Coordinates of N, CA and C in Angstrom, one line a residue:
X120 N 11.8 1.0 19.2 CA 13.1 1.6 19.2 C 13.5 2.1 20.6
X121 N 12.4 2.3 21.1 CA 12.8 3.1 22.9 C 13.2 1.9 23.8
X122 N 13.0 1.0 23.7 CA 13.2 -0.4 24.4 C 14.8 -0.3 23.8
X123 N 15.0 -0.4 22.6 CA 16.6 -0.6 22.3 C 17.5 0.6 23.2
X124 N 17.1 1.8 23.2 CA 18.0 3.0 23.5 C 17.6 3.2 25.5
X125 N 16.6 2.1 25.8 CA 16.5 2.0 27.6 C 17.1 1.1 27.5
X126 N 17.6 0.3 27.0 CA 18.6 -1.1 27.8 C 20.3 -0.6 27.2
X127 N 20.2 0.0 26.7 CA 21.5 0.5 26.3 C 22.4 0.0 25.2
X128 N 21.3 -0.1 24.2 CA 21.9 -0.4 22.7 C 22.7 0.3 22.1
X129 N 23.8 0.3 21.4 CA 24.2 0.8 20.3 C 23.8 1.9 19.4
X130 N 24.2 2.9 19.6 CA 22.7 4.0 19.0 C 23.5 3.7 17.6
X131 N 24.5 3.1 17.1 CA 24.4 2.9 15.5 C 23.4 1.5 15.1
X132 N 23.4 0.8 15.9 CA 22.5 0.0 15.9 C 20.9 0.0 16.1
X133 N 20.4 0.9 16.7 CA 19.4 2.0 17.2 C 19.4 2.4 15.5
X134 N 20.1 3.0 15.3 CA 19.8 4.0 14.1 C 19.6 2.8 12.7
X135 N 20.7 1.7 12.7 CA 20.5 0.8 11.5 C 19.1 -0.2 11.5
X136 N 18.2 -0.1 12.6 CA 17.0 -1.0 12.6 C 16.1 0.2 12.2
X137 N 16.4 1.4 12.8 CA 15.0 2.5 12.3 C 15.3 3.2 11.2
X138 N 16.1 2.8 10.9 CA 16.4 3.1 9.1 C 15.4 2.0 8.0
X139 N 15.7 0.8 8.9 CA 15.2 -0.9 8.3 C 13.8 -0.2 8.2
X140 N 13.3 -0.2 9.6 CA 11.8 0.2 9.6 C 11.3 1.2 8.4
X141 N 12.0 2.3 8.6 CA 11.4 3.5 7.4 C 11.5 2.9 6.2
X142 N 12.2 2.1 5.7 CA 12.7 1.6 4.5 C 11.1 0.5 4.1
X143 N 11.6 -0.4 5.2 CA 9.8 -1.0 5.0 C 8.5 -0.5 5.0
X144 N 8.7 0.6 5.8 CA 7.0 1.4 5.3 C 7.1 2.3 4.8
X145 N 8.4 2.5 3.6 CA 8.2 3.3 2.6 C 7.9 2.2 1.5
X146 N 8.6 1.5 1.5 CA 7.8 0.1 0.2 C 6.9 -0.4 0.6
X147 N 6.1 -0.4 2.0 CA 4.8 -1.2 2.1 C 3.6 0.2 1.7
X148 N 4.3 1.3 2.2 CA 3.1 2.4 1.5 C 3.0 2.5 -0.1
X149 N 4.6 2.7 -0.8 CA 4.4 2.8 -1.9 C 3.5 1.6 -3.0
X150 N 3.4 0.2 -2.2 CA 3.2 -1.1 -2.8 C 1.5 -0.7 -2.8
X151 N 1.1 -0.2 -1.6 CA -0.7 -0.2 -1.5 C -1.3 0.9 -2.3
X152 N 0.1 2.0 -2.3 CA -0.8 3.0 -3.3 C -0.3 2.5 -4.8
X153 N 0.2 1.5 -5.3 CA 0.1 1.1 -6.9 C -1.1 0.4 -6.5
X154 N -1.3 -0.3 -5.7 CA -2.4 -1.5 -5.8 C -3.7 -0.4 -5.6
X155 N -4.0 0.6 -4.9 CA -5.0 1.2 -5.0 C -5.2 1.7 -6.2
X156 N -4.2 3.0 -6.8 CA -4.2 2.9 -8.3 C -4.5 2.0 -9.4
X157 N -4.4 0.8 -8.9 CA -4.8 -0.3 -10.2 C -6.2 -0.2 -10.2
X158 N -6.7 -0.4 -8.6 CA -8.0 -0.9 -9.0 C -8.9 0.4 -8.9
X159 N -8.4 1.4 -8.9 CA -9.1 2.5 -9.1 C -8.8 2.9 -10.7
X160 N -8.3 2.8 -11.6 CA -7.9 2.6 -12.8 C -9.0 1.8 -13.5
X161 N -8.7 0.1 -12.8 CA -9.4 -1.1 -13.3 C -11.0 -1.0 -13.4
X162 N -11.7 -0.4 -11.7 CA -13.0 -0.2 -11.7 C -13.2 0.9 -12.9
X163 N -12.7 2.0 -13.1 CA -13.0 3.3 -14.0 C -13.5 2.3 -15.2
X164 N -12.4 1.5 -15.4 CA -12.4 0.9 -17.1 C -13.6 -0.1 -16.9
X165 N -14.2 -0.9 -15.7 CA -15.0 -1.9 -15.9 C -16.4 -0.8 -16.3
X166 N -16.8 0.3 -15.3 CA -17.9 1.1 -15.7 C -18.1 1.6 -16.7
X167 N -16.7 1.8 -17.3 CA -17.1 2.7 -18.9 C -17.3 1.8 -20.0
X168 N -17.5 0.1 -20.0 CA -17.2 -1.3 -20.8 C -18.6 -1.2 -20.4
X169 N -19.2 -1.3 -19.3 CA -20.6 -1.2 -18.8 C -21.5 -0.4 -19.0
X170 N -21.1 0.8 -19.3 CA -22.0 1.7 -19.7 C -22.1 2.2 -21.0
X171 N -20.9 1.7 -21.5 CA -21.1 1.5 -22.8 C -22.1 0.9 -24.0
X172 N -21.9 -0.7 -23.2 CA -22.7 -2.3 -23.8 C -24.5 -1.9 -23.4
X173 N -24.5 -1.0 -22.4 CA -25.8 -0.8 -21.8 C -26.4 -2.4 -21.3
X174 N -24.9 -2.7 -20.6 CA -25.8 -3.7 -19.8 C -25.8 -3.5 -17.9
X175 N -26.4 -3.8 -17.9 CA -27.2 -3.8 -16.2 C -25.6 -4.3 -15.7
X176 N -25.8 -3.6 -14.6 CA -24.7 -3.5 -13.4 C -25.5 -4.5 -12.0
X177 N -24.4 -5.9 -12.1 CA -24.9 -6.4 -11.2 C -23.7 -7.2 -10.2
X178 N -24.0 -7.1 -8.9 CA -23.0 -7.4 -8.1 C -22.5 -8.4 -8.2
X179 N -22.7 -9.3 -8.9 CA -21.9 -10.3 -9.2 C -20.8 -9.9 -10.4
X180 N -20.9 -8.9 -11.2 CA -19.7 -9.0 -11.9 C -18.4 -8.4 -11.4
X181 N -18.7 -8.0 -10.0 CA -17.2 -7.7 -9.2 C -16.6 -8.5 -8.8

């Protein structure tokens, strides 16, 4: 954004790309914390299926 406002951009144009920007790493943050939530959800539910059955925890079932 400092590169646009040293060459002498448009500061509404300045302002309509760093809007763009915040917009995308508010949907790329919100997208990684549902995906973290799944699999922190998903793992909870595979250990309690597993500790359940009393069967052995082996790295291959991840």
């Amino acid at each position: 954004m400092e590169d646009f406002e040293q060459n002498g951009a448009d500061p509404l144009t300045v302002s309509v790309h760093q809007m763009n920007l915040d917009r995308l790493r508010f949907l790329f943050r919100s997208y990684l914390t549902i995906c973290l939530q799944k699999f922190h959800s998903l793992s909870w539910t595979h250990m309690h299926v597993l500790q359940e059955s009393n069967a052995p925890w082996r790295p291959s079932d991840c």
